[in-house]
């Protein structure tokens, strides 16, 4: 072994899964949109359901301060960003699934509990989905709600209250200010929409490493592989006390397992070769998504799908925005700006991202090393980071404080029976 090779640090990929074929790659953008924030159908709908988009367009939201959207998505300099938001609202049709939490709270106190910024790089295309914890204490800029009420800027509030000050636009402004990234497109879905979208594709397969029990959501799952849909899918996505250390950070890891599995499901033959399923998925997505006006042009959405068609699974990476415990407010977290700067710098370099964080018992998921043969995947050489000359490497290793995994990796819920 050469001296240089001895200085290279390998970042394990764990159980890697084979990327899909050409058509599957073309459709992957649909999977990403669905997977990241549990919304989608937009890309498929652009091609199949053009005449069903009138209501979808009419309810769209203008994003303040948005940069000009070019007619060709490839003209974006530095790539583009799509914000995906999951809102926690007690819809009348589904309130009974939430138990006491929704009593007396119908259609009130909407919270943006899932906040994910999806960065799509320049060529060669890579996709990085950054999950921002709901309990992250951040500045919220001045926002105006749908009734015309304007709220003053605030220096420190939990991220998940931003929706209440101005809906999707206020969430976009908050994430844009915190990240320094331009939010070009945005979409939101309710938890009721999550149920309908999951059911539209016949459920999503998830893995549980050890028994997962959460009395707060009513979830009780034995170790093994399960296909979740309907109420159980909602319970799985909402569980907090049933995984890891019972924190929201553990829940994010668990949700990312679902998202990765959902991407793989959406590019499988079960979905791609079944026109009725695709049609139902598109219709369901349109009925459940609130989008920014920039995301209502079917041609532009189709372009977004096309530019992502060659992105391999290992370059679709889910990460958690880096954070640390808040001393002033127990139970909340604060931004780790130093680690975040390293993340934004890595995205700007447009190199493959390597996760160096090794999950512990506090994390929501565990990584599986032995899944590739069972999943029909193939082993690949692990990415290597040149420690001596990192600028010459085609891989950027993120700080150990940043949790995450790629779609190529197999993860399982780190279940806890104490919830």
XYZ file of C-alpha atoms in Angstrom, residues 158-387:
230
model
C -38.944 27.281 17.870
C -38.855 26.686 14.126
C -42.208 24.892 14.122
C -44.178 28.032 15.044
C -43.158 29.864 11.841
C -46.214 28.567 9.966
C -48.520 30.364 12.395
C -46.947 33.721 11.513
C -47.388 33.479 7.751
C -47.818 29.959 6.445
C -45.548 28.423 3.833
C -44.007 31.756 2.882
C -42.922 32.474 6.478
C -41.359 29.014 6.811
C -39.473 29.606 3.557
C -38.240 33.013 4.745
C -37.123 31.529 8.088
C -35.232 28.620 6.500
C -33.717 30.913 3.870
C -32.483 33.377 6.496
C -31.007 30.637 8.680
C -29.312 28.719 5.867
C -28.294 31.576 3.605
C -29.741 29.499 0.759
C -32.264 30.709 -1.794
C -35.600 28.896 -1.487
C -36.718 28.596 -5.105
C -39.628 26.200 -4.711
C -41.750 25.123 -1.747
C -44.523 22.624 -1.028
C -46.447 21.550 2.068
C -48.660 18.623 3.043
C -50.756 17.774 6.106
C -50.495 14.529 8.059
C -53.841 13.525 6.548
C -52.191 13.924 3.183
C -49.404 11.630 4.362
C -51.925 8.869 4.950
C -53.530 9.291 1.543
C -50.241 9.456 -0.352
C -48.839 6.397 1.426
C -51.998 4.429 0.715
C -51.897 5.487 -2.945
C -48.728 3.449 -3.496
C -49.766 0.471 -1.394
C -47.770 1.252 1.740
C -44.064 1.585 2.520
C -41.738 -1.100 3.850
C -39.837 -0.209 7.021
C -37.361 -2.098 9.178
C -37.427 -2.305 12.978
C -34.235 -3.499 14.692
C -35.815 -4.147 18.080
C -39.327 -3.844 19.442
C -40.805 -0.367 19.026
C -43.555 0.675 21.401
C -44.914 4.195 21.854
C -48.007 4.731 24.000
C -48.187 8.375 22.885
C -48.990 7.392 19.295
C -50.328 3.888 19.973
C -47.593 2.271 17.891
C -46.488 -1.250 18.789
C -44.185 -3.051 16.322
C -42.107 -6.176 16.781
C -38.583 -6.416 15.378
C -38.525 -7.211 11.683
C -39.757 -5.835 8.377
C -43.202 -4.265 8.121
C -45.262 -2.596 5.394
C -46.960 0.425 6.918
C -49.927 2.345 5.535
C -52.891 4.341 6.796
C -52.946 4.985 10.526
C -49.839 2.896 11.182
C -47.798 4.936 8.692
C -48.833 8.096 10.523
C -47.948 6.535 13.883
C -44.561 5.453 12.556
C -43.745 8.914 11.237
C -44.905 10.668 14.397
C -43.266 8.342 16.915
C -40.740 10.073 19.121
C -40.631 8.218 22.398
C -40.511 4.845 20.631
C -37.102 5.326 18.995
C -33.612 6.244 20.143
C -33.443 8.588 23.110
C -37.044 9.750 22.713
C -36.058 13.134 21.268
C -37.168 14.874 18.100
C -33.698 14.226 16.677
C -34.282 10.482 16.957
C -37.648 10.916 15.278
C -35.984 12.675 12.321
C -33.661 9.713 11.820
C -36.626 7.357 11.901
C -38.509 9.502 9.381
C -35.495 9.477 7.083
C -35.572 5.678 7.098
C -39.159 5.881 5.852
C -38.182 8.461 3.242
C -35.346 6.332 1.849
C -37.612 3.312 1.664
C -40.277 5.407 -0.040
C -37.827 6.499 -2.736
C -36.965 2.866 -3.418
C -40.656 1.917 -3.501
C -41.521 4.672 -5.960
C -38.871 3.587 -8.454
C -39.810 -0.078 -8.148
C -41.727 -1.991 -10.795
C -44.723 -2.175 -8.453
C -45.277 1.549 -9.011
C -43.560 2.486 -12.278
C -45.158 -0.263 -14.364
C -48.656 0.200 -12.963
C -50.442 3.127 -14.716
C -53.465 3.088 -12.337
C -51.118 3.426 -9.362
C -49.235 6.292 -11.022
C -52.498 8.028 -11.888
C -53.822 7.632 -8.353
C -50.530 8.862 -6.907
C -50.585 11.980 -9.072
C -54.210 12.750 -8.271
C -53.631 12.219 -4.557
C -50.557 14.442 -4.608
C -52.414 17.273 -6.312
C -55.257 17.042 -3.818
C -52.963 17.175 -0.798
C -50.133 19.558 -1.697
C -49.962 23.313 -1.152
C -47.215 24.681 -3.401
C -45.400 27.899 -4.126
C -46.412 29.622 -7.353
C -42.960 28.767 -8.735
C -43.893 25.083 -8.530
C -47.150 25.236 -10.489
C -45.725 25.213 -14.017
C -45.982 21.582 -15.226
C -43.242 22.102 -17.814
C -40.820 23.438 -15.200
C -41.651 20.597 -12.830
C -40.985 18.162 -15.651
C -37.583 19.779 -16.147
C -36.812 19.268 -12.475
C -37.507 15.568 -13.002
C -35.273 15.394 -16.059
C -32.223 17.067 -14.506
C -32.260 14.506 -11.702
C -32.631 11.395 -13.821
C -28.985 10.301 -13.507
C -28.479 10.874 -9.770
C -27.349 7.560 -8.191
C -28.746 6.498 -4.833
C -25.428 7.126 -3.084
C -25.631 10.790 -4.104
C -29.117 11.254 -2.652
C -28.264 12.024 0.966
C -30.478 12.869 3.955
C -28.837 14.866 6.751
C -29.959 16.585 9.934
C -29.146 20.256 10.308
C -26.362 20.316 12.978
C -27.414 21.463 16.406
C -26.671 21.380 20.111
C -28.720 21.441 23.309
C -30.051 24.787 24.472
C -28.865 25.751 27.952
C -31.478 28.459 28.276
C -34.425 26.329 27.165
C -34.274 22.646 28.116
C -35.771 20.382 25.483
C -34.895 22.768 22.673
C -31.828 22.805 20.417
C -29.759 25.610 18.918
C -27.896 25.828 15.595
C -24.315 24.605 15.359
C -23.235 27.269 12.902
C -19.668 25.984 12.514
C -20.801 22.539 11.388
C -23.555 24.089 9.258
C -20.968 26.232 7.465
C -19.068 23.037 6.634
C -22.274 21.567 5.190
C -23.018 24.601 3.001
C -19.386 24.666 1.843
C -19.609 20.991 0.896
C -22.728 21.660 -1.168
C -21.001 24.562 -2.902
C -18.103 22.283 -3.876
C -20.560 19.880 -5.523
C -18.698 16.769 -4.459
C -20.145 13.537 -3.126
C -20.964 13.750 0.583
C -19.745 11.199 3.104
C -21.450 10.857 6.489
C -18.886 10.269 9.231
C -21.319 10.164 12.155
C -21.630 6.696 13.638
C -25.096 6.045 15.136
C -25.291 5.364 18.857
C -28.080 4.136 21.101
C -29.448 7.682 21.140
C -30.080 7.772 17.406
C -33.408 6.910 15.832
C -31.924 4.340 13.455
C -29.116 1.840 13.165
C -27.172 1.112 9.984
C -27.334 -2.396 8.538
C -24.221 -3.952 6.989
C -25.756 -7.105 5.598
C -28.719 -5.989 3.529
C -27.311 -5.671 0.022
C -27.637 -9.321 -0.931
C -31.127 -9.615 0.554
C -32.287 -6.448 -1.190
C -30.948 -7.530 -4.567
C -28.317 -4.812 -4.459
C -24.649 -4.927 -5.227
C -21.575 -4.149 -3.184
C -19.620 -1.082 -4.228
C -16.229 0.195 -3.256
C -16.605 2.605 -0.340
C -15.916 6.251 -0.977
C -12.524 7.393 0.188
C -11.542 10.762 1.569
C -7.951 11.830 1.029
C -6.983 13.143 4.466
